[in-house]
mmCIF file of C-alpha atoms in Angstrom:
data_model
loop_
_atom_site.group_PDB
_atom_site.id
_atom_site.type_symbol
_atom_site.label_atom_id
_atom_site.label_comp_id
_atom_site.label_asym_id
_atom_site.label_seq_id
_atom_site.Cartn_x
_atom_site.Cartn_y
_atom_site.Cartn_z
ATOM 1 C CA UNK A 1 -0.416 -0.008 0.095
ATOM 2 C CA UNK A 2 2.399 2.421 1.141
ATOM 3 C CA UNK A 3 4.635 1.422 -2.333
ATOM 4 C CA UNK A 4 0.759 2.143 -4.538
ATOM 5 C CA UNK A 5 1.369 5.864 -2.552
ATOM 6 C CA UNK A 6 4.480 6.971 -3.720
ATOM 7 C CA UNK A 7 3.893 5.755 -7.134
ATOM 8 C CA UNK A 8 0.448 8.028 -7.112
ATOM 9 C CA UNK A 9 2.520 10.873 -5.670
ATOM 10 C CA UNK A 10 5.734 10.274 -8.291
ATOM 11 C CA UNK A 11 2.819 10.739 -11.342
ATOM 12 C CA UNK A 12 1.319 13.600 -9.488
ATOM 13 C CA UNK A 13 4.669 15.694 -9.227
ATOM 14 C CA UNK A 14 5.368 14.220 -12.823
ATOM 15 C CA UNK A 15 2.420 16.030 -14.343
ATOM 16 C CA UNK A 16 2.289 19.168 -12.580
ATOM 17 C CA UNK A 17 6.089 19.208 -13.767
ATOM 18 C CA UNK A 18 4.735 19.249 -17.005
ATOM 19 C CA UNK A 19 2.066 21.242 -16.612
ATOM 20 C CA UNK A 20 5.048 24.329 -15.746
ATOM 21 C CA UNK A 21 6.883 23.178 -18.574
ATOM 22 C CA UNK A 22 4.055 23.623 -21.329
ATOM 23 C CA UNK A 23 3.411 26.659 -19.256
ATOM 24 C CA UNK A 24 7.697 28.032 -19.547
ATOM 25 C CA UNK A 25 7.553 26.785 -23.278
ATOM 26 C CA UNK A 26 4.459 28.941 -23.728
ATOM 27 C CA UNK A 27 5.678 31.979 -22.274
ATOM 28 C CA UNK A 28 9.367 31.431 -23.928
ATOM 29 C CA UNK A 29 6.778 31.745 -26.806
ATOM 30 C CA UNK A 30 4.941 34.475 -26.681
ATOM 31 C CA UNK A 31 8.191 36.309 -25.409
ATOM 32 C CA UNK A 32 10.084 35.481 -28.518
ATOM 33 C CA UNK A 33 7.395 37.213 -30.349
ATOM 34 C CA UNK A 34 7.008 39.692 -29.345
ATOM 35 C CA UNK A 35 10.540 39.811 -29.497
ATOM 36 C CA UNK A 36 10.265 39.461 -33.547
ATOM 37 C CA UNK A 37 7.003 42.177 -33.202
ATOM 38 C CA UNK A 38 10.353 44.834 -31.677
ATOM 39 C CA UNK A 39 12.424 43.739 -33.616
ATOM 40 C CA UNK A 40 10.265 44.441 -37.230
ATOM 41 C CA UNK A 41 8.916 47.598 -35.503
ATOM 42 C CA UNK A 42 12.860 48.919 -34.896
ATOM 43 C CA UNK A 43 13.637 47.910 -38.418
ATOM 44 C CA UNK A 44 10.685 49.896 -39.849
ATOM 45 C CA UNK A 45 11.629 53.044 -37.544
ATOM 46 C CA UNK A 46 15.108 52.732 -38.959
ATOM 47 C CA UNK A 47 14.029 52.937 -42.480
ATOM 48 C CA UNK A 48 11.454 55.933 -41.589
ATOM 49 C CA UNK A 49 14.716 57.987 -40.323
ATOM 50 C CA UNK A 50 16.214 57.584 -43.211
ATOM 51 C CA UNK A 51 13.363 58.098 -45.848
ATOM 52 C CA UNK A 52 13.126 61.310 -43.248
ATOM 53 C CA UNK A 53 16.819 62.265 -43.548
ATOM 54 C CA UNK A 54 16.673 61.957 -47.368
ATOM 55 C CA UNK A 55 13.540 63.766 -48.160
ATOM 56 C CA UNK A 56 15.178 66.751 -46.059
ATOM 57 C CA UNK A 57 18.967 66.533 -47.453
ATOM 58 C CA UNK A 58 16.615 67.061 -50.717
ATOM 59 C CA UNK A 59 14.277 70.267 -49.576
ATOM 60 C CA UNK A 60 17.709 71.302 -48.755
ATOM 61 C CA UNK A 61 19.019 71.505 -51.218
ATOM 62 C CA UNK A 62 15.456 72.662 -53.158
ATOM 63 C CA UNK A 63 15.694 75.489 -50.624
ATOM 64 C CA UNK A 64 19.955 76.017 -51.452
ATOM 65 C CA UNK A 65 19.116 76.359 -55.390
ATOM 66 C CA UNK A 66 16.501 78.150 -55.367
ATOM 67 C CA UNK A 67 18.255 80.842 -52.603
ATOM 68 C CA UNK A 68 20.775 80.585 -55.671
ATOM 69 C CA UNK A 69 18.928 80.853 -58.729
ATOM 70 C CA UNK A 70 16.702 83.642 -56.357
ATOM 71 C CA UNK A 71 20.477 85.344 -55.928
ATOM 72 C CA UNK A 72 21.077 85.185 -59.665
ATOM 73 C CA UNK A 73 17.947 86.819 -60.814
ATOM 74 C CA UNK A 74 18.427 89.443 -58.383
ATOM 75 C CA UNK A 75 22.185 89.957 -60.364
ATOM 76 C CA UNK A 76 20.681 89.797 -63.181
ATOM 77 C CA UNK A 77 18.438 92.399 -62.889
ATOM 78 C CA UNK A 78 21.202 95.130 -61.311
ATOM 79 C CA UNK A 79 23.092 97.282 -63.753
ATOM 80 C CA UNK A 80 26.440 96.135 -64.028
ATOM 81 C CA UNK A 81 28.035 99.040 -62.653
ATOM 82 C CA UNK A 82 25.870 98.743 -59.265
ATOM 83 C CA UNK A 83 26.355 95.116 -59.185
ATOM 84 C CA UNK A 84 30.545 95.685 -59.220
ATOM 85 C CA UNK A 85 30.718 98.285 -57.525
ATOM 86 C CA UNK A 86 28.263 96.191 -54.665
ATOM 87 C CA UNK A 87 31.285 93.796 -54.989
ATOM 88 C CA UNK A 88 34.114 96.047 -54.642
ATOM 89 C CA UNK A 89 33.132 96.965 -51.811
ATOM 90 C CA UNK A 90 32.657 94.062 -50.813
ATOM 91 C CA UNK A 91 36.085 93.312 -51.510
ATOM 92 C CA UNK A 92 37.617 95.809 -49.824
ATOM 93 C CA UNK A 93 35.587 95.098 -46.717
ATOM 94 C CA UNK A 94 37.120 91.653 -46.248
ATOM 95 C CA UNK A 95 34.494 88.852 -47.963
ATOM 96 C CA UNK A 96 36.904 86.689 -48.722
ATOM 97 C CA UNK A 97 34.365 85.360 -50.668
ATOM 98 C CA UNK A 98 34.417 87.731 -53.856
ATOM 99 C CA UNK A 99 37.064 86.246 -56.440
ATOM 100 C CA UNK A 100 39.834 89.262 -57.026
ATOM 101 C CA UNK A 101 41.294 88.374 -60.908
ATOM 102 C CA UNK A 102 37.461 88.216 -61.815
ATOM 103 C CA UNK A 103 36.559 91.513 -60.054
ATOM 104 C CA UNK A 104 39.286 93.384 -61.220
ATOM 105 C CA UNK A 105 38.458 91.884 -64.835
ATOM 106 C CA UNK A 106 35.605 93.166 -65.110
ATOM 107 C CA UNK A 107 36.507 97.078 -63.283
ATOM 108 C CA UNK A 108 39.304 97.571 -65.307
ATOM 109 C CA UNK A 109 36.894 97.456 -68.874
ATOM 110 C CA UNK A 110 34.541 100.377 -67.024
ATOM 111 C CA UNK A 111 36.834 102.393 -65.676
ATOM 112 C CA UNK A 112 36.645 104.404 -69.413
ATOM 113 C CA UNK A 113 33.343 105.902 -68.005
ATOM 114 C CA UNK A 114 33.952 108.733 -65.649
ATOM 115 C CA UNK A 115 30.830 108.361 -63.932
ATOM 116 C CA UNK A 116 31.780 104.629 -63.011
ATOM 117 C CA UNK A 117 35.881 105.344 -62.085
ATOM 118 C CA UNK A 118 33.886 108.370 -59.971
ATOM 119 C CA UNK A 119 31.714 106.424 -57.637
ATOM 120 C CA UNK A 120 34.824 102.794 -57.821
ATOM 121 C CA UNK A 121 36.790 106.097 -56.002
ATOM 122 C CA UNK A 122 34.339 107.078 -53.885
ATOM 123 C CA UNK A 123 34.734 103.584 -52.602
ATOM 124 C CA UNK A 124 38.593 103.524 -52.386
ATOM 125 C CA UNK A 125 38.484 106.519 -50.016
ATOM 126 C CA UNK A 126 35.942 104.827 -48.109
ATOM 127 C CA UNK A 127 38.796 101.888 -46.384
ATOM 128 C CA UNK A 128 42.201 101.665 -46.230
ATOM 129 C CA UNK A 129 42.449 98.090 -46.934
ATOM 130 C CA UNK A 130 43.061 95.983 -50.001
ATOM 131 C CA UNK A 131 46.109 97.860 -51.186
ATOM 132 C CA UNK A 132 47.183 96.115 -53.691
ATOM 133 C CA UNK A 133 43.926 96.463 -55.526
ATOM 134 C CA UNK A 134 43.222 100.094 -54.698
ATOM 135 C CA UNK A 135 46.890 100.335 -55.658
ATOM 136 C CA UNK A 136 46.083 99.042 -59.181
ATOM 137 C CA UNK A 137 42.409 101.025 -60.153
ATOM 138 C CA UNK A 138 43.471 104.435 -59.212
ATOM 139 C CA UNK A 139 46.812 104.234 -60.915
ATOM 140 C CA UNK A 140 44.091 103.122 -64.022
ATOM 141 C CA UNK A 141 42.091 105.998 -63.287
ATOM 142 C CA UNK A 142 44.435 108.440 -62.948
ATOM 143 C CA UNK A 143 46.055 107.502 -66.193
ATOM 144 C CA UNK A 144 42.747 107.294 -67.583
ATOM 145 C CA UNK A 145 41.512 110.051 -67.207
ATOM 146 C CA UNK A 146 44.175 112.670 -66.839
ATOM 147 C CA UNK A 147 43.309 114.166 -70.047
ATOM 148 C CA UNK A 148 39.943 114.303 -70.682
ATOM 149 C CA UNK A 149 38.824 114.585 -66.810
ATOM 150 C CA UNK A 150 41.690 116.280 -64.828
ATOM 151 C CA UNK A 151 39.867 116.850 -61.674
ATOM 152 C CA UNK A 152 39.364 112.979 -61.493
ATOM 153 C CA UNK A 153 42.424 112.030 -62.198
ATOM 154 C CA UNK A 154 43.388 114.669 -59.525
ATOM 155 C CA UNK A 155 40.996 112.784 -56.742
ATOM 156 C CA UNK A 156 42.595 109.703 -58.483
ATOM 157 C CA UNK A 157 45.905 111.153 -57.869
ATOM 158 C CA UNK A 158 45.409 111.640 -54.316
ATOM 159 C CA UNK A 159 43.984 109.115 -53.110
ATOM 160 C CA UNK A 160 47.112 106.350 -54.634
ATOM 161 C CA UNK A 161 49.433 109.118 -52.453
ATOM 162 C CA UNK A 162 47.762 109.409 -49.521
ATOM 163 C CA UNK A 163 46.345 106.389 -48.562
ATOM 164 C CA UNK A 164 47.652 103.170 -50.464
ATOM 165 C CA UNK A 165 50.429 102.196 -48.852
ATOM 166 C CA UNK A 166 53.370 99.965 -50.846
ATOM 167 C CA UNK A 167 52.664 102.095 -54.320
ATOM 168 C CA UNK A 168 54.992 100.195 -56.717
ATOM 169 C CA UNK A 169 58.226 102.103 -58.717
ATOM 170 C CA UNK A 170 56.136 100.927 -61.612
ATOM 171 C CA UNK A 171 52.804 102.932 -60.564
ATOM 172 C CA UNK A 172 54.535 105.175 -59.171
ATOM 173 C CA UNK A 173 56.251 105.862 -62.479
ATOM 174 C CA UNK A 174 52.874 105.727 -63.687
ATOM 175 C CA UNK A 175 51.906 108.603 -61.572
ATOM 176 C CA UNK A 176 54.043 110.703 -62.458
ATOM 177 C CA UNK A 177 52.723 110.829 -66.262
ATOM 178 C CA UNK A 178 49.687 112.352 -64.758
ATOM 179 C CA UNK A 179 51.682 114.036 -62.493
ATOM 180 C CA UNK A 180 52.850 116.301 -65.427
ATOM 181 C CA UNK A 181 50.206 116.934 -66.762
ATOM 182 C CA UNK A 182 47.930 118.032 -63.866
ATOM 183 C CA UNK A 183 51.031 120.140 -62.718
ATOM 184 C CA UNK A 184 50.126 119.265 -59.385
ATOM 185 C CA UNK A 185 53.620 120.395 -57.329
ATOM 186 C CA UNK A 186 52.141 119.315 -54.262
ATOM 187 C CA UNK A 187 52.006 115.980 -55.392
ATOM 188 C CA UNK A 188 54.617 116.014 -57.029
ATOM 189 C CA UNK A 189 56.304 116.628 -54.498
ATOM 190 C CA UNK A 190 55.260 114.226 -52.454
ATOM 191 C CA UNK A 191 55.422 111.340 -55.297
ATOM 192 C CA UNK A 192 59.215 112.063 -55.109
ATOM 193 C CA UNK A 193 59.548 111.490 -52.067
ATOM 194 C CA UNK A 194 58.046 107.610 -51.946
ATOM 195 C CA UNK A 195 59.744 107.071 -55.277
ATOM 196 C CA UNK A 196 63.246 107.902 -53.497
ATOM 197 C CA UNK A 197 61.315 105.634 -50.305
ATOM 198 C CA UNK A 198 60.877 103.132 -52.058
ATOM 199 C CA UNK A 199 64.310 103.003 -54.298
ATOM 200 C CA UNK A 200 66.312 102.176 -50.792
ATOM 201 C CA UNK A 201 70.106 103.505 -50.815
ATOM 202 C CA UNK A 202 72.250 100.569 -52.219
ATOM 203 C CA UNK A 203 74.431 99.293 -48.549
ATOM 204 C CA UNK A 204 78.335 99.626 -48.348
ATOM 205 C CA UNK A 205 80.440 96.806 -49.537
ATOM 206 C CA UNK A 206 80.610 94.168 -47.374
ATOM 207 C CA UNK A 207 84.148 93.797 -45.187
ATOM 208 C CA UNK A 208 86.005 91.012 -46.277
ATOM 209 C CA UNK A 209 84.991 89.318 -42.570
ATOM 210 C CA UNK A 210 81.469 89.777 -44.132
ATOM 211 C CA UNK A 211 82.469 88.613 -47.262
ATOM 212 C CA UNK A 212 83.320 85.830 -45.973
ATOM 213 C CA UNK A 213 80.070 84.898 -43.023
ATOM 214 C CA UNK A 214 77.889 86.174 -47.174
ATOM 215 C CA UNK A 215 79.927 83.648 -48.613
ATOM 216 C CA UNK A 216 79.574 80.698 -45.559
ATOM 217 C CA UNK A 217 75.313 81.220 -46.466
ATOM 218 C CA UNK A 218 76.294 81.058 -50.095
ATOM 219 C CA UNK A 219 72.746 79.261 -50.421
ATOM 220 C CA UNK A 220 70.769 81.316 -48.876
ATOM 221 C CA UNK A 221 67.347 83.057 -50.004
ATOM 222 C CA UNK A 222 68.953 85.864 -48.104
ATOM 223 C CA UNK A 223 69.999 88.960 -51.175
ATOM 224 C CA UNK A 224 73.240 89.790 -50.958
ATOM 225 C CA UNK A 225 74.190 93.698 -50.780
ATOM 226 C CA UNK A 226 75.748 93.255 -54.041
ATOM 227 C CA UNK A 227 72.503 92.496 -54.962
ATOM 228 C CA UNK A 228 70.483 94.587 -53.764
ATOM 229 C CA UNK A 229 72.730 97.401 -55.624
ATOM 230 C CA UNK A 230 71.950 96.001 -58.896
ATOM 231 C CA UNK A 231 68.064 95.584 -58.278
ATOM 232 C CA UNK A 232 68.240 99.805 -56.875
ATOM 233 C CA UNK A 233 70.532 100.202 -59.999
ATOM 234 C CA UNK A 234 67.798 98.453 -62.235
ATOM 235 C CA UNK A 235 65.374 100.394 -60.845
ATOM 236 C CA UNK A 236 67.061 103.464 -61.008
ATOM 237 C CA UNK A 237 66.966 103.343 -64.997
ATOM 238 C CA UNK A 238 63.835 101.463 -65.776
ATOM 239 C CA UNK A 239 61.763 103.946 -62.764
ATOM 240 C CA UNK A 240 63.323 107.129 -61.895
ATOM 241 C CA UNK A 241 65.286 108.073 -64.933
ATOM 242 C CA UNK A 242 61.511 108.117 -67.262
ATOM 243 C CA UNK A 243 60.556 109.666 -63.641
ATOM 244 C CA UNK A 244 62.739 112.675 -63.683
ATOM 245 C CA UNK A 245 62.044 113.245 -67.420
ATOM 246 C CA UNK A 246 57.758 113.517 -67.193
ATOM 247 C CA UNK A 247 58.285 116.151 -63.728
ATOM 248 C CA UNK A 248 61.461 117.899 -65.599
ATOM 249 C CA UNK A 249 59.895 118.638 -69.236
ATOM 250 C CA UNK A 250 56.798 120.443 -66.560
ATOM 251 C CA UNK A 251 58.093 124.054 -65.598
ATOM 252 C CA UNK A 252 55.775 124.075 -62.074
ATOM 253 C CA UNK A 253 57.713 120.441 -60.609
ATOM 254 C CA UNK A 254 61.057 121.941 -60.822
ATOM 255 C CA UNK A 255 62.107 122.048 -57.594
ATOM 256 C CA UNK A 256 60.678 117.521 -57.294
ATOM 257 C CA UNK A 257 62.738 116.488 -60.127
ATOM 258 C CA UNK A 258 65.799 118.597 -58.304
ATOM 259 C CA UNK A 259 65.057 116.842 -55.387
ATOM 260 C CA UNK A 260 64.084 113.181 -58.170
ATOM 261 C CA UNK A 261 67.711 114.491 -59.740
ATOM 262 C CA UNK A 262 70.027 115.342 -55.783
ATOM 263 C CA UNK A 263 67.555 111.381 -54.484
ATOM 264 C CA UNK A 264 69.534 109.700 -57.342
ATOM 265 C CA UNK A 265 72.812 111.487 -57.379
ATOM 266 C CA UNK A 266 73.794 109.971 -53.869
ATOM 267 C CA UNK A 267 72.507 106.550 -54.907
ATOM 268 C CA UNK A 268 74.594 106.144 -57.525
ATOM 269 C CA UNK A 269 77.871 107.649 -55.845
ATOM 270 C CA UNK A 270 76.692 104.975 -53.410
ATOM 271 C CA UNK A 271 76.413 102.255 -56.455
ATOM 272 C CA UNK A 272 80.013 103.486 -57.784
ATOM 273 C CA UNK A 273 81.899 101.209 -54.733
ATOM 274 C CA UNK A 274 79.319 98.199 -56.010
ATOM 275 C CA UNK A 275 80.769 98.693 -59.322
ATOM 276 C CA UNK A 276 84.448 98.063 -58.931
ATOM 277 C CA UNK A 277 85.664 94.689 -57.553
ATOM 278 C CA UNK A 278 87.007 94.806 -54.024
ATOM 279 C CA UNK A 279 90.346 94.280 -52.726
ATOM 280 C CA UNK A 280 89.117 91.066 -51.450
ATOM 281 C CA UNK A 281 88.007 89.062 -55.110
ATOM 282 C CA UNK A 282 90.924 88.464 -56.322
ATOM 283 C CA UNK A 283 91.368 86.314 -53.894
ATOM 284 C CA UNK A 284 88.985 83.700 -56.325
ATOM 285 C CA UNK A 285 91.642 84.540 -58.853
ATOM 286 C CA UNK A 286 94.569 83.089 -56.511
ATOM 287 C CA UNK A 287 92.987 79.986 -55.763
ATOM 288 C CA UNK A 288 92.357 78.787 -58.930
ATOM 289 C CA UNK A 289 96.360 78.981 -58.898
ATOM 290 C CA UNK A 290 96.391 77.789 -55.601
ATOM 291 C CA UNK A 291 94.236 74.429 -57.268
ATOM 292 C CA UNK A 292 96.949 74.313 -60.516
ATOM 293 C CA UNK A 293 100.175 74.174 -58.164
ATOM 294 C CA UNK A 294 98.387 71.267 -55.824
ATOM 295 C CA UNK A 295 97.964 69.678 -59.494
ATOM 296 C CA UNK A 296 98.221 65.990 -58.931
ATOM 297 C CA UNK A 297 99.508 66.045 -56.058
ATOM 298 C CA UNK A 298 96.054 65.902 -53.578
ATOM 299 C CA UNK A 299 93.111 65.387 -55.919
ATOM 300 C CA UNK A 300 91.045 66.184 -53.066
ATOM 301 C CA UNK A 301 92.694 69.535 -52.347
ATOM 302 C CA UNK A 302 92.853 70.481 -55.769
ATOM 303 C CA UNK A 303 89.000 69.462 -56.253
ATOM 304 C CA UNK A 304 87.745 71.734 -53.241
ATOM 305 C CA UNK A 305 90.079 74.714 -54.851
ATOM 306 C CA UNK A 306 88.319 74.961 -58.174
ATOM 307 C CA UNK A 307 84.921 74.457 -56.648
ATOM 308 C CA UNK A 308 82.504 76.772 -54.971
ATOM 309 C CA UNK A 309 82.456 75.131 -51.738
ATOM 310 C CA UNK A 310 82.888 77.441 -49.121
ATOM 311 C CA UNK A 311 83.986 74.610 -46.974
ATOM 312 C CA UNK A 312 84.426 71.435 -46.378
ATOM 313 C CA UNK A 313 85.863 68.370 -44.280
ATOM 314 C CA UNK A 314 88.608 65.385 -44.752
ATOM 315 C CA UNK A 315 88.915 62.876 -42.797
ATOM 316 C CA UNK A 316 91.152 59.906 -43.935
ATOM 317 C CA UNK A 317 92.887 58.608 -41.056
ATOM 318 C CA UNK A 318 95.711 60.749 -38.553
ATOM 319 C CA UNK A 319 98.188 60.098 -41.813
ATOM 320 C CA UNK A 320 95.932 61.410 -44.190
ATOM 321 C CA UNK A 321 95.396 64.201 -42.418
ATOM 322 C CA UNK A 322 98.617 65.215 -42.157
ATOM 323 C CA UNK A 323 99.841 64.190 -45.342
ATOM 324 C CA UNK A 324 96.651 66.727 -46.240
ATOM 325 C CA UNK A 325 98.718 69.385 -43.829
ATOM 326 C CA UNK A 326 102.061 68.944 -45.605
ATOM 327 C CA UNK A 327 100.072 69.725 -48.935
ATOM 328 C CA UNK A 328 98.702 73.097 -48.381
ATOM 329 C CA UNK A 329 101.447 74.024 -45.702
ATOM 330 C CA UNK A 330 103.883 73.760 -48.647
ATOM 331 C CA UNK A 331 101.764 75.979 -50.615
ATOM 332 C CA UNK A 332 103.001 80.072 -51.482
ATOM 333 C CA UNK A 333 100.874 82.207 -49.160
ATOM 334 C CA UNK A 334 97.771 79.907 -48.869
ATOM 335 C CA UNK A 335 97.624 81.100 -45.046
ATOM 336 C CA UNK A 336 96.203 84.256 -46.833
ATOM 337 C CA UNK A 337 93.564 82.137 -48.951
ATOM 338 C CA UNK A 338 92.291 78.716 -47.170
ATOM 339 C CA UNK A 339 92.375 77.811 -43.646
ATOM 340 C CA UNK A 340 93.191 73.776 -42.674
ATOM 341 C CA UNK A 341 92.032 73.038 -39.061
ATOM 342 C CA UNK A 342 91.318 69.574 -37.455
ATOM 343 C CA UNK A 343 88.324 69.178 -34.862
ATOM 344 C CA UNK A 344 86.726 66.554 -33.078
ATOM 345 C CA UNK A 345 88.254 63.440 -31.266
ATOM 346 C CA UNK A 346 89.393 59.449 -32.128
ATOM 347 C CA UNK A 347 87.852 57.618 -35.450
ATOM 348 C CA UNK A 348 85.694 61.305 -35.657
ATOM 349 C CA UNK A 349 88.599 63.395 -36.041
ATOM 350 C CA UNK A 350 88.371 65.182 -39.003
ATOM 351 C CA UNK A 351 90.500 68.683 -41.089
ATOM 352 C CA UNK A 352 88.225 71.257 -42.195
ATOM 353 C CA UNK A 353 88.936 73.247 -44.998
ATOM 354 C CA UNK A 354 87.527 76.924 -45.323
ATOM 355 C CA UNK A 355 88.596 79.595 -47.714
ATOM 356 C CA UNK A 356 89.254 83.302 -47.101
ATOM 357 C CA UNK A 357 87.856 84.704 -49.978
ATOM 358 C CA UNK A 358 84.972 83.983 -52.574
ATOM 359 C CA UNK A 359 83.725 85.154 -55.563
ATOM 360 C CA UNK A 360 80.953 83.676 -57.568
ATOM 361 C CA UNK A 361 81.032 83.746 -61.697
ATOM 362 C CA UNK A 362 77.468 85.898 -60.559
ATOM 363 C CA UNK A 363 79.139 88.556 -58.021
ATOM 364 C CA UNK A 364 80.915 89.347 -61.732
ATOM 365 C CA UNK A 365 77.970 89.683 -63.388
ATOM 366 C CA UNK A 366 75.734 91.186 -60.852
ATOM 367 C CA UNK A 367 79.004 93.921 -60.430
ATOM 368 C CA UNK A 368 79.132 94.354 -64.208
ATOM 369 C CA UNK A 369 75.568 95.104 -64.465
ATOM 370 C CA UNK A 370 75.991 97.613 -61.795
ATOM 371 C CA UNK A 371 78.115 99.323 -63.668
ATOM 372 C CA UNK A 372 76.261 99.551 -66.675
ATOM 373 C CA UNK A 373 73.141 100.778 -65.140
ATOM 374 C CA UNK A 374 75.220 103.661 -63.221
ATOM 375 C CA UNK A 375 77.627 104.568 -66.892
ATOM 376 C CA UNK A 376 73.436 105.029 -68.167
ATOM 377 C CA UNK A 377 71.939 106.819 -65.249
ATOM 378 C CA UNK A 378 74.886 108.912 -65.345
ATOM 379 C CA UNK A 379 73.900 109.508 -69.428
ATOM 380 C CA UNK A 380 70.217 110.549 -68.495
ATOM 381 C CA UNK A 381 70.866 113.057 -66.021
ATOM 382 C CA UNK A 382 73.326 114.809 -67.492
#
């Protein structure tokens, strides 16, 4: 009897556990269905979001396109002079969206019209920015209207000389023609002062020590005194001579012409020192003679003396260094041409050779250019 009861209890427990398992399975199925539904809804929401974003992008592009077309339509309805003046004003006030080159070309084509040129001057008078385009435009206005609209040209000259910074010598030379036509003595005086300032005084020729220091930086981008002198000489011939001729042709401008002449003569006198080879320049010829004397005795030293190198290093062991020392010491008057000193320690010890004077063919050509320019300028200023 007891065993029968136990079996019945076990069967009841199994049945109960079966019911619980069925309930758990139904609950799992319901949860899986709920998850599937949630994923479907999320996917549908993502697709809806992507579609909405695409629609927003299309609408935004349509809006920008419509705005551009509206702007273009307004520009098309605007007269060219009004449109260009508005662009010029935006540009000189720092609007980087305005392209300078197309604007400049359009403006230049319309500056023959005096009313438009006067409007351009009004815009340029109201600002001090954009010196480059302002300088170009005022010079064009002055040049084109010096004969037909002298007052407009006078205003342009005033804007150029009074408010535009860093006018080039080429622009000042053009303005000198206009000033000569106008006979404006005050403008001529200001013009001469600016021109002499733009054509800087040439620096004095370098001393031997300075020449050596400059030679050590042979490949530097910094202009040498001789290069600066050659530039000054070229500017005098190309720009200041014509300027003096323009101003000197008008009786009322003789004072300005005389000031210009005095400044130019001062510069020509300073240029004379650059037209002749300095004493240390002969050292380059001496180096050539030393190279011939070395010959095959030491090819390394010979090649260095013939090259445009200012300094070099020789590292061939102690015996090699001592041999080179002896070869150099045997050369005539070598100490005034090159130095040879050891540097470093141990296996890194090397012999440093340095030329005491240096001149290139480019320097000789520049000196000849200075000489020719000075002669041409003196001939013109007779």
